[in-house]
mmCIF file of C-alpha atoms in Angstrom:
data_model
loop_
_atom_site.group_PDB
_atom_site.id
_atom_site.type_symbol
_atom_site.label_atom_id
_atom_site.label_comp_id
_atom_site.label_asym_id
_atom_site.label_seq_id
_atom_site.Cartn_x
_atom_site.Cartn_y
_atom_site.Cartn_z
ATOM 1 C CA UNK H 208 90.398 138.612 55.743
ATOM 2 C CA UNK H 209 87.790 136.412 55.882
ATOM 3 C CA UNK H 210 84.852 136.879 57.914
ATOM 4 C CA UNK H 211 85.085 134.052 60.371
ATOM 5 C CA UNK H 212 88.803 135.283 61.554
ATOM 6 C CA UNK H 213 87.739 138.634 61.540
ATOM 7 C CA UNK H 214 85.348 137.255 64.209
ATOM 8 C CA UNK H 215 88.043 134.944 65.812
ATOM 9 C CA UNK H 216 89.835 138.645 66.230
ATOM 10 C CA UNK H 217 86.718 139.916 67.801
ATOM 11 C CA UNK H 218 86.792 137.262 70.180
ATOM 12 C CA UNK H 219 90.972 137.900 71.616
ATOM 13 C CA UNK H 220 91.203 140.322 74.601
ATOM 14 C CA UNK H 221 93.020 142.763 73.535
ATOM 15 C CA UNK H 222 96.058 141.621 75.750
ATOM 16 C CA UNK H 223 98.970 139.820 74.350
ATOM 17 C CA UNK H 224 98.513 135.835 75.477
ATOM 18 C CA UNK H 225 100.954 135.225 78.474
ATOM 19 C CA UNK H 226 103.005 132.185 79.764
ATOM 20 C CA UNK H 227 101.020 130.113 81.941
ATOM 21 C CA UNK H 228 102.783 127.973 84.664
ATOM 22 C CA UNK H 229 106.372 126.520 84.440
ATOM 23 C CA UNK H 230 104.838 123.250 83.893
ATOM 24 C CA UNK H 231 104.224 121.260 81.362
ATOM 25 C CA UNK H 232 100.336 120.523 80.219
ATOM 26 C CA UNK H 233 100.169 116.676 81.529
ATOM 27 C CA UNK H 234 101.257 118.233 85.022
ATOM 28 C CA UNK H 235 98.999 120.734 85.207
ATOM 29 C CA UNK H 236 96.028 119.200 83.772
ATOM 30 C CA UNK H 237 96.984 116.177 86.650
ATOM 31 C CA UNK H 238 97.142 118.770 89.502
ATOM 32 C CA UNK H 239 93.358 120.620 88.039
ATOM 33 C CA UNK H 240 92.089 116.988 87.750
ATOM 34 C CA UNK H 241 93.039 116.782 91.384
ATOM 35 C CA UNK H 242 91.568 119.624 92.636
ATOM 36 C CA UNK H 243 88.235 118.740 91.356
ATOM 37 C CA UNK H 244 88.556 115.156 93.463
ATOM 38 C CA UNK H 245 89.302 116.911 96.454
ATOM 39 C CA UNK H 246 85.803 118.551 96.058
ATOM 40 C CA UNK H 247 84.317 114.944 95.079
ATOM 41 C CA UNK H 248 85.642 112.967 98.397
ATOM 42 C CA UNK H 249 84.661 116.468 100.246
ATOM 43 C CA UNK H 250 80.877 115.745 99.105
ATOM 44 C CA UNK H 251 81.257 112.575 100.128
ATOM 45 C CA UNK H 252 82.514 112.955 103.194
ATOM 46 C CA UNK H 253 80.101 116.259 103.883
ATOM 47 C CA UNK H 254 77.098 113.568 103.162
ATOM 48 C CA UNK H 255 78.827 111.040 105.565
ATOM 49 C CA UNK H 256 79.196 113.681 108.148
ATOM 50 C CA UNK H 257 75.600 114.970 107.599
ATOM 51 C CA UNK H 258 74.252 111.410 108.077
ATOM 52 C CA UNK H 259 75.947 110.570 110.784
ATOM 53 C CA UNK H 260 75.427 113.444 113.187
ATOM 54 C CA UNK H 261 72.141 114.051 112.048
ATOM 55 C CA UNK H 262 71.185 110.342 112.405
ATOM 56 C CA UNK H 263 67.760 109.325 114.688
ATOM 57 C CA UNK H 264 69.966 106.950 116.435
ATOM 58 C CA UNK H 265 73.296 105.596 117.825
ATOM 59 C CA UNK H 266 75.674 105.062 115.026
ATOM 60 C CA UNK H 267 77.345 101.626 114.890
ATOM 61 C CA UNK H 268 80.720 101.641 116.580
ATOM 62 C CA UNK H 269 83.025 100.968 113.461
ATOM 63 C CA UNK H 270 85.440 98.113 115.302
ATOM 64 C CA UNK H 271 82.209 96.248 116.214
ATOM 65 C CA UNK H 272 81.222 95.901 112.339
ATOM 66 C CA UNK H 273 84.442 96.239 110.603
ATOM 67 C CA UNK H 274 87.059 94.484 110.664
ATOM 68 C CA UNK H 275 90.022 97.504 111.582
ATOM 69 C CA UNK H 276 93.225 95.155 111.804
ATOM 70 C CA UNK H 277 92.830 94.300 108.696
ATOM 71 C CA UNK H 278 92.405 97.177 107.089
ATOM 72 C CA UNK H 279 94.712 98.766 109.264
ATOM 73 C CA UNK H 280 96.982 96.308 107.371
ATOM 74 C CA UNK H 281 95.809 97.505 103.915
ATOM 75 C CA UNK H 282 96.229 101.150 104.954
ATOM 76 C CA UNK H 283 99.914 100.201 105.387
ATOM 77 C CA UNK H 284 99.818 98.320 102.250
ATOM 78 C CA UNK H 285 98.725 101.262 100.531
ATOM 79 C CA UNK H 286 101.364 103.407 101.959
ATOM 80 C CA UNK H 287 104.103 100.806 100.863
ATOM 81 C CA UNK H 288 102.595 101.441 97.587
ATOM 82 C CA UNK H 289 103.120 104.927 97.482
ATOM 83 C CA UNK H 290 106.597 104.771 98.422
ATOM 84 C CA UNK H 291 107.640 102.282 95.788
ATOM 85 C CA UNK H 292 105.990 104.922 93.365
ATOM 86 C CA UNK H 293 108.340 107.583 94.601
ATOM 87 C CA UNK H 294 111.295 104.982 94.294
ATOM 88 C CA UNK H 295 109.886 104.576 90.632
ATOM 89 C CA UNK H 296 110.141 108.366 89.659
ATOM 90 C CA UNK H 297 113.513 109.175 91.818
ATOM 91 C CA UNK H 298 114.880 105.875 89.929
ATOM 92 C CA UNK H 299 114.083 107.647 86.304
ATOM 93 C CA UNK H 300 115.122 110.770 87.114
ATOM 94 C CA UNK H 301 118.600 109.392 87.861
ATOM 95 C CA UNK H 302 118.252 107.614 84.563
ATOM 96 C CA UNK H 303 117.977 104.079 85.962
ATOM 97 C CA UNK H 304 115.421 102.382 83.269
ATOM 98 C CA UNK H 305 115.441 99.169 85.023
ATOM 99 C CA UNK H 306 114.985 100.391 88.622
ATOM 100 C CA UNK H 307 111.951 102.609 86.689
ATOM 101 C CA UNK H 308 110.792 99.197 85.735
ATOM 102 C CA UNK H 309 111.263 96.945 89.079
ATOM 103 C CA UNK H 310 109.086 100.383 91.323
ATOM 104 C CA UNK H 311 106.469 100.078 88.905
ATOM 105 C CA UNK H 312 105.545 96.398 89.124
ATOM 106 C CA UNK H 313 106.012 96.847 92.953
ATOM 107 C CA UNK H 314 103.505 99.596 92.789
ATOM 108 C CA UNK H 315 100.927 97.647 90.414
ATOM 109 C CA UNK H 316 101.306 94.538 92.907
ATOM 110 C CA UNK H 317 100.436 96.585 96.510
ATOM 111 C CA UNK H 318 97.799 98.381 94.623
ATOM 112 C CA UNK H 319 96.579 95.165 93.277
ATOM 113 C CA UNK H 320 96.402 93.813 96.985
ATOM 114 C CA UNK H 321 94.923 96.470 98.262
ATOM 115 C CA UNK H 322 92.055 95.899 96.015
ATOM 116 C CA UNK H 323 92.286 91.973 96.731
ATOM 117 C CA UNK H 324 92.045 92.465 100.408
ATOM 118 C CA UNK H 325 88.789 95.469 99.908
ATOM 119 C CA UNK H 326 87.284 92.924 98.115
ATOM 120 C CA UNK H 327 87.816 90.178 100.763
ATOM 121 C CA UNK H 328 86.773 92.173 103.131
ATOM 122 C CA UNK H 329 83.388 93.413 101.425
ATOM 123 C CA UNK H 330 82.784 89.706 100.911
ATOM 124 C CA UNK H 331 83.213 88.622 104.148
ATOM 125 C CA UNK H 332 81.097 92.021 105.705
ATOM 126 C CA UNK H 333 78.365 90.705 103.502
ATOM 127 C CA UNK H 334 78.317 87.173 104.524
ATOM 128 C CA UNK H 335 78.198 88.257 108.170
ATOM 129 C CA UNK H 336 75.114 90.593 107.534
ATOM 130 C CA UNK H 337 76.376 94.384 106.534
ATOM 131 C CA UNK H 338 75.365 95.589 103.184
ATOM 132 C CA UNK H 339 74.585 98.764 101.562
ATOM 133 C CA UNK H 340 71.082 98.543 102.067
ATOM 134 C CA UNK H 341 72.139 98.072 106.338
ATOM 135 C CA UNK H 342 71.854 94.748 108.277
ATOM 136 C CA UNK H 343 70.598 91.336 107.083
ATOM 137 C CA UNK H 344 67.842 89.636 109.097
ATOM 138 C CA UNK H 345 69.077 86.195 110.560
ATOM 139 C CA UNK H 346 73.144 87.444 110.452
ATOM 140 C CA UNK H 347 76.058 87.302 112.680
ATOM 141 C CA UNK H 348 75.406 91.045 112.516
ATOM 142 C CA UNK H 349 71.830 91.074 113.540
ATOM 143 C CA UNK H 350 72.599 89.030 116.716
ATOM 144 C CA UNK H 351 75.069 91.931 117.958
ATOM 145 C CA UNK H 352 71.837 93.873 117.627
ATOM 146 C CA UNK H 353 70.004 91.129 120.014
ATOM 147 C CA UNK H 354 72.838 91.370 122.444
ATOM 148 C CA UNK H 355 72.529 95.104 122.811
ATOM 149 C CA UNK H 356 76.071 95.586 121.591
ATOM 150 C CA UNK H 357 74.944 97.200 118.425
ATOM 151 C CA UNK H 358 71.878 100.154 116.769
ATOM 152 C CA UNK H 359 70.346 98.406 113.786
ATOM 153 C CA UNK H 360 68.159 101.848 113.829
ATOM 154 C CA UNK H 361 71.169 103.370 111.657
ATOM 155 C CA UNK H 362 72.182 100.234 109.712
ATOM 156 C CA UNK H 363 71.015 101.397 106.791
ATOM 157 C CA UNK H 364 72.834 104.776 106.726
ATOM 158 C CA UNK H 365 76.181 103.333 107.925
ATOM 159 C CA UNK H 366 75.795 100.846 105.357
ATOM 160 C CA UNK H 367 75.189 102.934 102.411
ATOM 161 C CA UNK H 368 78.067 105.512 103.174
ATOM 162 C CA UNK H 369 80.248 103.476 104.182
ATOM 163 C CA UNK H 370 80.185 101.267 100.803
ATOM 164 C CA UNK H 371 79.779 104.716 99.379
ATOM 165 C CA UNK H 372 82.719 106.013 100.121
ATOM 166 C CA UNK H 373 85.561 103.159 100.453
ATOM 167 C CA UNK H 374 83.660 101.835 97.178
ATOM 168 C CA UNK H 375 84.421 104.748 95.146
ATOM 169 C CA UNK H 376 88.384 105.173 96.773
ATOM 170 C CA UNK H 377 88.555 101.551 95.650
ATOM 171 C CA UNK H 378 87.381 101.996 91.893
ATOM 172 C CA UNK H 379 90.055 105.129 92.551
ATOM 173 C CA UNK H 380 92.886 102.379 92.848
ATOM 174 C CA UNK H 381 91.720 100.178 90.251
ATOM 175 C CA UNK H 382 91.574 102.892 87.636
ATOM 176 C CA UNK H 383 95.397 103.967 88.978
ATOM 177 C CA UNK H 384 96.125 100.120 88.651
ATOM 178 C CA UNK H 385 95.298 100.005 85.289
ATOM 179 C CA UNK H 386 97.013 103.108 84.282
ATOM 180 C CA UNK H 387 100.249 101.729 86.190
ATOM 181 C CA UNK H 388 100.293 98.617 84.447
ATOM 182 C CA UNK H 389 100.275 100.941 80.773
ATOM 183 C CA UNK H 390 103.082 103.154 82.061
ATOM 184 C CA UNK H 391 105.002 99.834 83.462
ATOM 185 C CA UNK H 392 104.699 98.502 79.888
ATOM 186 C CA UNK H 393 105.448 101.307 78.504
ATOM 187 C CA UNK H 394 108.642 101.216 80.302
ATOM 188 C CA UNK H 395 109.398 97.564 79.527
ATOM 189 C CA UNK H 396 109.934 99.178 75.739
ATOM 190 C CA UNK H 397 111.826 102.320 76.703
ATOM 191 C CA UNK H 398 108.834 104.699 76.817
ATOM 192 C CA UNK H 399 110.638 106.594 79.697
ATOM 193 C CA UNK H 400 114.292 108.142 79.911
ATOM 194 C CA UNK H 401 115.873 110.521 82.479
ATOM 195 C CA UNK H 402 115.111 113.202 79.874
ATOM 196 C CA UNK H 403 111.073 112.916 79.341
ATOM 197 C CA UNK H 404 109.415 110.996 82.546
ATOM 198 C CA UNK H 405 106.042 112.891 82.040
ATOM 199 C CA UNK H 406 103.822 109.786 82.376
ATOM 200 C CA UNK H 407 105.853 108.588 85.440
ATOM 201 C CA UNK H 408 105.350 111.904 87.041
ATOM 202 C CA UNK H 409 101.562 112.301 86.015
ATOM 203 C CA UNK H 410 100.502 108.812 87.136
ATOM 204 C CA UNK H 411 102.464 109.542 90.471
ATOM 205 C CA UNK H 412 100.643 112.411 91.145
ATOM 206 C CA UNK H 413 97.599 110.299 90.936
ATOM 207 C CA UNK H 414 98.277 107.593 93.118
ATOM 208 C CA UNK H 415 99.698 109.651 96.082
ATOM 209 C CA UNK H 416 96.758 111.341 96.143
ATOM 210 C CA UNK H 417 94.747 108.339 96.164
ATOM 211 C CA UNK H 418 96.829 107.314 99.082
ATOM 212 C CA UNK H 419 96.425 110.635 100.689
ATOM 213 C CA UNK H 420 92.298 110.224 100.308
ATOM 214 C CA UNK H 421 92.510 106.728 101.786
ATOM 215 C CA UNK H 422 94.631 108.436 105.162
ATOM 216 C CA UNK H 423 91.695 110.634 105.514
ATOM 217 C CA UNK H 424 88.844 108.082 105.049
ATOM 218 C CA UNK H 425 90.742 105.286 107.030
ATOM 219 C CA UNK H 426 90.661 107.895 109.797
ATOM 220 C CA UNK H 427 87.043 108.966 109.028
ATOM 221 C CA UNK H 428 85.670 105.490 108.427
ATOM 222 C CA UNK H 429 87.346 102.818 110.517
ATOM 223 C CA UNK H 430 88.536 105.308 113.650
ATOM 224 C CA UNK H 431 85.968 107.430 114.511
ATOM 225 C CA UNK Z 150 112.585 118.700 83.264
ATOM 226 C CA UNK Z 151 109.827 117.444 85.584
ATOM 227 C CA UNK Z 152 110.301 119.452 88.846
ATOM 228 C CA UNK Z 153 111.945 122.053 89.565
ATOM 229 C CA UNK Z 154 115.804 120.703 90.676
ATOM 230 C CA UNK Z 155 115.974 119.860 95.130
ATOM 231 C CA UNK Z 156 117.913 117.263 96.907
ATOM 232 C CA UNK Z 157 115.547 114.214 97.432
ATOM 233 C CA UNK Z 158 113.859 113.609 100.403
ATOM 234 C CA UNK Z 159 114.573 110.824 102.088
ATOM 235 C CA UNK Z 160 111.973 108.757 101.135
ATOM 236 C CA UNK Z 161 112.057 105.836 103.508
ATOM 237 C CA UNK Z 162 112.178 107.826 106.600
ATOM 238 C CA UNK Z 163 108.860 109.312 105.441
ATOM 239 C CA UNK Z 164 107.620 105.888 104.961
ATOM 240 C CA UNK Z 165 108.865 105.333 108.634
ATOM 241 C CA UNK Z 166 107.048 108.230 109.906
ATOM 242 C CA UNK Z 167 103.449 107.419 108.135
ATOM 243 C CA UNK Z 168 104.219 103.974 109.492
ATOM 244 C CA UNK Z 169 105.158 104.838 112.709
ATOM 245 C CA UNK Z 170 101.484 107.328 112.582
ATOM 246 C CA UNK Z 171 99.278 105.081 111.366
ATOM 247 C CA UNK Z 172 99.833 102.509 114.211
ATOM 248 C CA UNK Z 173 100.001 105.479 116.945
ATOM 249 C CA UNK Z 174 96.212 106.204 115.014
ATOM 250 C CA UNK Z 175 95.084 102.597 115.782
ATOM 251 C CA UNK Z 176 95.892 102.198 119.062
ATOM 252 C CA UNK Z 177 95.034 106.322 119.967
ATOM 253 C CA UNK Z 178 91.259 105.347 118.404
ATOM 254 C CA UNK Z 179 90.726 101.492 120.307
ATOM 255 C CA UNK Z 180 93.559 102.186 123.627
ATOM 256 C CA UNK Z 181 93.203 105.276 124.928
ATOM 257 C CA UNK Z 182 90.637 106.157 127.416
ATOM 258 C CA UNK Z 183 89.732 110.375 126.794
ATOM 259 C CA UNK Z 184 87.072 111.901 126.278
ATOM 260 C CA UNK Z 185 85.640 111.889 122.548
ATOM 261 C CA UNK Z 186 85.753 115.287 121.378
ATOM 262 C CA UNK Z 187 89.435 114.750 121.998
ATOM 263 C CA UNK Z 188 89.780 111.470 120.149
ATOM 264 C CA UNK Z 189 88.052 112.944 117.316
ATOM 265 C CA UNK Z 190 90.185 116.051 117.083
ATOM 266 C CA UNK Z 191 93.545 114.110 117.674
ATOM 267 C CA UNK Z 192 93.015 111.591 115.314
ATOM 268 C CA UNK Z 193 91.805 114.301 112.621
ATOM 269 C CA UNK Z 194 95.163 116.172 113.225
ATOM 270 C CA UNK Z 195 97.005 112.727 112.963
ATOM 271 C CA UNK Z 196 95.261 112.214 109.462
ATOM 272 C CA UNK Z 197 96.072 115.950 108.565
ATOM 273 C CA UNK Z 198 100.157 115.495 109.451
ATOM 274 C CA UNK Z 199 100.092 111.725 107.439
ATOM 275 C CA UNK Z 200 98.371 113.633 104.572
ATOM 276 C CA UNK Z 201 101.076 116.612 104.269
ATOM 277 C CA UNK Z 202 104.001 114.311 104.345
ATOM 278 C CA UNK Z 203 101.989 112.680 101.436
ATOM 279 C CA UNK Z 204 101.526 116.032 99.493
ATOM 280 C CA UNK Z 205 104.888 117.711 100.560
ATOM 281 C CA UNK Z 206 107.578 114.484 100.034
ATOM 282 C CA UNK Z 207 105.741 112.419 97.220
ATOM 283 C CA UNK Z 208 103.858 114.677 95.296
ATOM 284 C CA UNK Z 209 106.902 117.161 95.849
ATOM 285 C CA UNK Z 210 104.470 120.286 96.680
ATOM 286 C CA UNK Z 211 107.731 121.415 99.256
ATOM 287 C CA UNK Z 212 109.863 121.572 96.152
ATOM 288 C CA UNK Z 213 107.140 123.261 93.240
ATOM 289 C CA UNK Z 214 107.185 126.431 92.073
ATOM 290 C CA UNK Z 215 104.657 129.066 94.726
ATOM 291 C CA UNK Z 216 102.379 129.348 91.810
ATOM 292 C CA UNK Z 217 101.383 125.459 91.728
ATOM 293 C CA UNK Z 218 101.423 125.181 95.355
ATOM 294 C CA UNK Z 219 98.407 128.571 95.281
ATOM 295 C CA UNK Z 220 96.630 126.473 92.697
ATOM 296 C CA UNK Z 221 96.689 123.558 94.950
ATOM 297 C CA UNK Z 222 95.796 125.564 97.914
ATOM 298 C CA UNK Z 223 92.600 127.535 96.661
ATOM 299 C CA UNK Z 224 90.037 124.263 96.848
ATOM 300 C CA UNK Z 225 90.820 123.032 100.145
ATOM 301 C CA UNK Z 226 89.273 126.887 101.918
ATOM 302 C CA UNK Z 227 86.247 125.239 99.794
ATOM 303 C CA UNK Z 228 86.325 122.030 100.961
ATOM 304 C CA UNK Z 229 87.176 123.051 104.905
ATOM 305 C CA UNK Z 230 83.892 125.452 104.465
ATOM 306 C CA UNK Z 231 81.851 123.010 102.920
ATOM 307 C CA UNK Z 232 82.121 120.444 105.788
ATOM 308 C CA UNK Z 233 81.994 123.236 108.295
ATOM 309 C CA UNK Z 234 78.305 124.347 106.469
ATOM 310 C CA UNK Z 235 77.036 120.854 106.833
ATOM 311 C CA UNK Z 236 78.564 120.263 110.321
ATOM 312 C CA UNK Z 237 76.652 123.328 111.497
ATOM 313 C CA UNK Z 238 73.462 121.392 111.187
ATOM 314 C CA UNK Z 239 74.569 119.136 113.813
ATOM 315 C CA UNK Z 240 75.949 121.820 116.242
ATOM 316 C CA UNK Z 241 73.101 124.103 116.483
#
């Protein structure tokens, strides 16, 4: 025996190594990858909740600043997403390749446009004054805080967390974009059969629960 | 292989019901004239509800085995105490 197993042996517990879960690893490393996020968004939205309550001033009202329909629209876009992703992994796991195929592009297209319409909507929020550093001087923005129907006092903080926050769901969705358009491919060739759909499964995992952060912060953001 | 072997849920009515959730959100946040508190706490349960039918139908939580659903389960006591902690600040 050499000496570095003898120290390997050392190391062991002297317990016999036991099954883990009845998963495979992809799953399981998915589902501990998620549990970590959860904590991320929950600092994120403990340092949105801190800022706002603890804030010297009245906090903007969010449907004076943002534009709610049409995110309200992209919210439901995002949901449409989610269900075409279900349709993708129900439509492997009966073995349908094609039907596999068809969810998939349907997923990477709503995800796609709800990216589209963030980014519309950041460009047009900037044009009319709202920016992470708070309100521009001279806006359509800062004229709401003339009229008296808006604080400017907390402009800055509502500006920051707010771009915070969506701003990091949305590079969420573009990184599960990107990943969907691999496993789509993938799929084109045949990567996937009713047999061995651990990709499918994985990268569904993923984007539900980027559409279940998205419920909470649409809630959070635009609502309250 | 994947999951453990269930009966699929029917997907669309799920899609129905976050539909059907997500407007009753919109117009419960812009429509309805309570007091705030109230909103707040309504539209946090509303959120809560759209979020399960998310974890339980399409991530199939309902149908995986009770030791992935405990692993799922342990971080959100941390997260619901963590936002509680920081909340406190504002309460007292």
């Amino acid at each position: 025996m050499t000496h570095a197993t003898a120290t390997l042996d050392q190391m062991r517990p002297p317990v016999p190594a036991e099954p883990g879960l009845p998963i495979y690893n992809n799953k399981l490393g998915m589902w501990v990858f998620l549990a970590s996020e959860v904590m991320f968004f929950t600092g994120l939205i403990g340092a949105y909740v801190i800022l706002r309550f603890g804030a010297p001033g009245e906090w903007a009202k969010p449907n004076v600043v943002l534009n709610v329909p049409l995110t309200g629209i992209n919210t439901f876009i995002l949901i449409c997403s989610s269900v075409s992703m279900v349709k993708a992994f129900a439509a492997i796991s009966a073995g349908d390749r094609k039907g596999l195929s068809r969810w998939l592009l349907a997923t990477i297209l709503l995800g796609a446009t709800f990216v589209s319409v963030q980014g519309v909507e950041y460009w047009k929020l900037v044009h009319e004054g709202f920016t992470p550093a708070g309100f521009t001087a001279g806006s359509h923005i800062t004229e709401l805080v003339a009229q008296g129907k808006l604080s400017d006092v907390t402009g800055g903080l509502y500006g920051s967390t707010f771009f915070t926050m969506t701003g990091f769901h949305g590079f969420h969705v573009t990184c599960g974009v990107i990943c969907l358009i691999y496993v789509w491919l993938k799929s084109l060739r045949g990567g996937y059969t009713q047999q061995d759909y651990r990709g499918v499964e994985v990268i569904g995992l993923y984007w539900h629960f980027v559409d279940l952060v998205w419920i909470i912060l649409f809630t959070i953001v635009y609502l309250i | 292989m994947a999951t453990t072997a269930h009966k699929a849920p029917n997907y669309i009515l799920i899609w129905a019901y976050l539909f059907g959730l997500t407007v009753l959100e919109v117009l419960f946040a812009f429509e309805m004239p309570i007091s705030r508190n109230l909103k707040i706490l309504v539209l946090l349960g509303l959120a809560v509800w759209k979020a399960l039918l998310v974890a339980l139908f399409f991530m199939h939580l309902k149908f995986e085995s009770r030791y992935l659903r405990l692993m799922v389960l342990v971080p959100l006591p941390l997260a619901a105490i963590f936002i509680l902690a920081v909340i406190t600040e504002h309460v007292w």
